[in-house]
PDB file of C-alpha atoms in Angstrom:
ATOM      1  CA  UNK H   1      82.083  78.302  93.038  1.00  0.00           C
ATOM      2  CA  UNK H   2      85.657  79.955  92.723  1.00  0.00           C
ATOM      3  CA  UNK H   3      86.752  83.237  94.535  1.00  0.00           C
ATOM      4  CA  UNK H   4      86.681  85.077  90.897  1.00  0.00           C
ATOM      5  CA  UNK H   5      82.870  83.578  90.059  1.00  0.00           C
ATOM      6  CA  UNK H   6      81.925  84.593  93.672  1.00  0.00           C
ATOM      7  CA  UNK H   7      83.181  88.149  92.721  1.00  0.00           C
ATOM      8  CA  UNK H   8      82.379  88.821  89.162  1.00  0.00           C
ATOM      9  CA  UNK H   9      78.438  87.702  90.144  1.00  0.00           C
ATOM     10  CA  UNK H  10      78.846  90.453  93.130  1.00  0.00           C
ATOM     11  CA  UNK H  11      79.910  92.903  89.979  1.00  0.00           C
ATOM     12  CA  UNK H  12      76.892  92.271  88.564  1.00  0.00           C
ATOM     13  CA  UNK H  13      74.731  92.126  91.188  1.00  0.00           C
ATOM     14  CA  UNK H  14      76.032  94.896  93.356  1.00  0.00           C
ATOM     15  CA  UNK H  15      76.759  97.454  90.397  1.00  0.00           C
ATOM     16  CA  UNK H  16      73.689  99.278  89.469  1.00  0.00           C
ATOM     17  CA  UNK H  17      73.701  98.923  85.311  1.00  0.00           C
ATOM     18  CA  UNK H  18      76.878  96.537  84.932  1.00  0.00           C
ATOM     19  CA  UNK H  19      75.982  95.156  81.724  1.00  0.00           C
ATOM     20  CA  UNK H  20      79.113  93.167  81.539  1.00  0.00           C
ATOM     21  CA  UNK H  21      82.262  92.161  83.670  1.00  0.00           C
ATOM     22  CA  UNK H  22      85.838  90.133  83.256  1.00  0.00           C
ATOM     23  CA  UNK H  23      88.829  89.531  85.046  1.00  0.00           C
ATOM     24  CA  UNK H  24      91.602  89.400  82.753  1.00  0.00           C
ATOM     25  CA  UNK H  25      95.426  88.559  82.623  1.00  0.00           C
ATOM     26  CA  UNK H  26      97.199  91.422  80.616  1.00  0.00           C
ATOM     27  CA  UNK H  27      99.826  89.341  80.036  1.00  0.00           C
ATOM     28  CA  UNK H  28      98.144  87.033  78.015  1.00  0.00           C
ATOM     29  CA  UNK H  29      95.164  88.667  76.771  1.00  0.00           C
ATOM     30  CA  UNK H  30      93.032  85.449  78.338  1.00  0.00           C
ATOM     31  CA  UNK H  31      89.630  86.410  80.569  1.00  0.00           C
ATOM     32  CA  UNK H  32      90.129  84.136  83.114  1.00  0.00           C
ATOM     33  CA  UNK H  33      86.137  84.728  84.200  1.00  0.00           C
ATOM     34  CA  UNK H  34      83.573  86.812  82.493  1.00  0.00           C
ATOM     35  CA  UNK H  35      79.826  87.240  83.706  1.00  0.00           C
ATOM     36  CA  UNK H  36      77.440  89.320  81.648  1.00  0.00           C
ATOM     37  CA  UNK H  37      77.530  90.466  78.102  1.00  0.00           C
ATOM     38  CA  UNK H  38      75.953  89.259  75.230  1.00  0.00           C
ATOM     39  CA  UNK H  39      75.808  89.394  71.361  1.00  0.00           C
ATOM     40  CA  UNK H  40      76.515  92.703  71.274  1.00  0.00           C
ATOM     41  CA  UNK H  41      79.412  92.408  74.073  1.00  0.00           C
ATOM     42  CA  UNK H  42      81.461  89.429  73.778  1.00  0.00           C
ATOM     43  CA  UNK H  43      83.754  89.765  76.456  1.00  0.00           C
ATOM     44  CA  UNK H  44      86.322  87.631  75.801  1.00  0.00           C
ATOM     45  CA  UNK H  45      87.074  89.914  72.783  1.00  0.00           C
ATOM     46  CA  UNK H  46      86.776  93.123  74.693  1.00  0.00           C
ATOM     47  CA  UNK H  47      89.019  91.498  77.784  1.00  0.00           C
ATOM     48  CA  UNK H  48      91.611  90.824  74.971  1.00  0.00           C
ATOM     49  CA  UNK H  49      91.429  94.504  73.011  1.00  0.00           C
ATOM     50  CA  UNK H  50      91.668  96.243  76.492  1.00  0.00           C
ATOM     51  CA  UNK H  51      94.999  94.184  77.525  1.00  0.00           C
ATOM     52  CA  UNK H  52      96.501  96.755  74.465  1.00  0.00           C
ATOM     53  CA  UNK H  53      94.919  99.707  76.580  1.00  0.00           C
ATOM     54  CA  UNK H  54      96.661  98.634  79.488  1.00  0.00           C
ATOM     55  CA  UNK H  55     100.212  97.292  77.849  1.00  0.00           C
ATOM     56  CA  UNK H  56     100.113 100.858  76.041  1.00  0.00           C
ATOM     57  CA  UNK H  57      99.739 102.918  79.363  1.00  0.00           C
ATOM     58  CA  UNK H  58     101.955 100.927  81.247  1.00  0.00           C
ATOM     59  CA  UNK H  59     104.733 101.203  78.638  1.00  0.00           C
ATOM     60  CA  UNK H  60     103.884 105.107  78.377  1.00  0.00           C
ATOM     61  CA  UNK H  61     104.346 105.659  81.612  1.00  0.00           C
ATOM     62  CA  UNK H  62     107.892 103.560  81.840  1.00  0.00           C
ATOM     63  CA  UNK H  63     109.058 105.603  79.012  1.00  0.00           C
ATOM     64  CA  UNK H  64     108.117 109.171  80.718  1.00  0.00           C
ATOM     65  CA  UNK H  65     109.428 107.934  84.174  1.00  0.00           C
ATOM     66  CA  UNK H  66     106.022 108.302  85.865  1.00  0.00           C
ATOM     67  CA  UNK H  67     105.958 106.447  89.001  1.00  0.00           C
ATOM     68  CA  UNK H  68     103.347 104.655  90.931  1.00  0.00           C
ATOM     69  CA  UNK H  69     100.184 102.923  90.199  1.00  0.00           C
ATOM     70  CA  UNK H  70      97.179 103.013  87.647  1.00  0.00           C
ATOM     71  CA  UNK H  71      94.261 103.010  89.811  1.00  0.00           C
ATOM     72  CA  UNK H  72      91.745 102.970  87.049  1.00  0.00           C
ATOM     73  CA  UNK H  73      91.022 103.201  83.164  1.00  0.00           C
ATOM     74  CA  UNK H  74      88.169 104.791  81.866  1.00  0.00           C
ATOM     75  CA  UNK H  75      87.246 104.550  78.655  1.00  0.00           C
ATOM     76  CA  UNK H  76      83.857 106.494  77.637  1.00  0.00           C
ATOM     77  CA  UNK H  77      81.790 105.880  74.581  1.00  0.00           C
ATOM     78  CA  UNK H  78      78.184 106.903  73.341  1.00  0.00           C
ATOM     79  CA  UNK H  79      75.791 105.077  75.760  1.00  0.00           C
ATOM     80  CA  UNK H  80      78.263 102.619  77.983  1.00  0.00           C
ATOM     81  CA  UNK H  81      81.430 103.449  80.207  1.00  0.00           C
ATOM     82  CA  UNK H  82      83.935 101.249  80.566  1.00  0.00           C
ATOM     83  CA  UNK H  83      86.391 100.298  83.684  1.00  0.00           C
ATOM     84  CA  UNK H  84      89.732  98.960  83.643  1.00  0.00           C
ATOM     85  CA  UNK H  85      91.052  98.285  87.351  1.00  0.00           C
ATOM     86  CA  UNK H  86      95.231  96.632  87.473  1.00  0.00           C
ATOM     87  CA  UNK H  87      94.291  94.607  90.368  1.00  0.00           C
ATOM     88  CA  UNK H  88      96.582  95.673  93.184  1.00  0.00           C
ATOM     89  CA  UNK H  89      98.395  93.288  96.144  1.00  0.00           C
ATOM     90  CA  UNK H  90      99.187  89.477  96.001  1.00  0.00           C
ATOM     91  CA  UNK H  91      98.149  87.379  93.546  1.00  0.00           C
ATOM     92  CA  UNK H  92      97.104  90.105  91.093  1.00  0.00           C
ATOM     93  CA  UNK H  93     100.305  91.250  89.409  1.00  0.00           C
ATOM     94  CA  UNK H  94      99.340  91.105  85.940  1.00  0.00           C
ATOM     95  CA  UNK H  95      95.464  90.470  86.091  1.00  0.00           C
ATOM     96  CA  UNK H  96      92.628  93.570  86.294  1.00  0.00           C
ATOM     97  CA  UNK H  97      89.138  93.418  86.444  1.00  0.00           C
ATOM     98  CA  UNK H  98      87.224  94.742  83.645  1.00  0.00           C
ATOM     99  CA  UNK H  99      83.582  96.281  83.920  1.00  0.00           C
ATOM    100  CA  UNK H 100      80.945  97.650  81.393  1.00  0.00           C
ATOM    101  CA  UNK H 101      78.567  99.882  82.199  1.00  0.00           C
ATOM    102  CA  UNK H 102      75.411 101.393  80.658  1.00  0.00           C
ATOM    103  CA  UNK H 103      75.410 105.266  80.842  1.00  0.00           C
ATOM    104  CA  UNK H 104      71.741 106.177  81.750  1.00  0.00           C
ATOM    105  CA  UNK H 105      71.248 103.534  84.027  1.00  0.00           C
ATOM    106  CA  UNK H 106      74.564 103.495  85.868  1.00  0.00           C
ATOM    107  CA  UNK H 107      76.498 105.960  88.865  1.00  0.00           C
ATOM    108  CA  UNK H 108      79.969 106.114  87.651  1.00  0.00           C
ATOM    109  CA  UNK H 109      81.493 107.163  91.182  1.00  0.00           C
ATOM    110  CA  UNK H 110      79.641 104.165  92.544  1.00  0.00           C
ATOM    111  CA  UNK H 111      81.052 101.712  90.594  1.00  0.00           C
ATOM    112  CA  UNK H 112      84.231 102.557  90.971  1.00  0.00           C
ATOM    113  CA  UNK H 113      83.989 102.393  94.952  1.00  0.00           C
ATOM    114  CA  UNK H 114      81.980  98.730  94.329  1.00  0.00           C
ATOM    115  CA  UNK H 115      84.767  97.845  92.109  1.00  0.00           C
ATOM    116  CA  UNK H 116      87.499  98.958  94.647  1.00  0.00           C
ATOM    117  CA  UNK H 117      85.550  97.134  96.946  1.00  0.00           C
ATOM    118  CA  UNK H 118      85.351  93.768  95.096  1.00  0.00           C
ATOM    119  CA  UNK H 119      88.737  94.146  94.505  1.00  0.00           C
ATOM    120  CA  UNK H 120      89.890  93.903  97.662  1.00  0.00           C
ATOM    121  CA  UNK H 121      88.057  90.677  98.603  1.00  0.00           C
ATOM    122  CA  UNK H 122      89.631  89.088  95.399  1.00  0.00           C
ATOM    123  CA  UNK H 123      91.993  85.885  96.209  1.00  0.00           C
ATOM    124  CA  UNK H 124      93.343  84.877  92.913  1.00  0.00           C
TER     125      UNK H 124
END
């Protein structure tokens, strides 16, 4: 099992109410992994709508000379929360991890640490 399998089933496992998980190259749009989902949460659609969300920011911030890093992305909607981390260090210019999560059954400021955390174990 490959380094991103090994750490999108850790998502999923380790994240109380993941629901869903991807990593994702921006550049392309293209999951390069996805664990979870289903028919109401086909990842490899969401992986390629949030690439816009990240293209957009990145552009916004160029254009307002805003410097430094996004750490995170969160986008909330009526029962699920969703994560959008630019994967920092070698190997992950141009990829981030993507993360669903259900509201009721999830810790928001959990995830994000477990996400951080995954992240940094993460050898693309």
């Amino acid at each position: 099992m490959s380094n991103v399998e090994v750490s999108l089933k850790e998502i999923m496992t380790s994240i109380e109410g993941a629901l869903g998980t991807a990593l994702v190259d921006y550049t392309s749009g293209m999951a390069l992994g996805t664990m979870g989902g289903g028919k109401d949460l086909d990842l490899t659609v969401a992986a390629a709508g949030n690439t816009d969300v990240i293209r957009a920011k990145v552009r916004t911030m160029e254009h307002l000379g805003l410097k430094g890093e996004i750490e995170d992305i969160l986008i909330t909607l009526g029962s699920q929360n969703h994560l959008l981390r630019p994967l920092k260090g070698r190997g992950g210019n141009g990829l981030f991890l993507y993360l669903v999560l259900d509201k009721k059954t999830s810790n928001l400021a959990m995830a994000r640490h477990q996400l951080k955390r995954v992240e940094a174990g993460l050898d693309v």
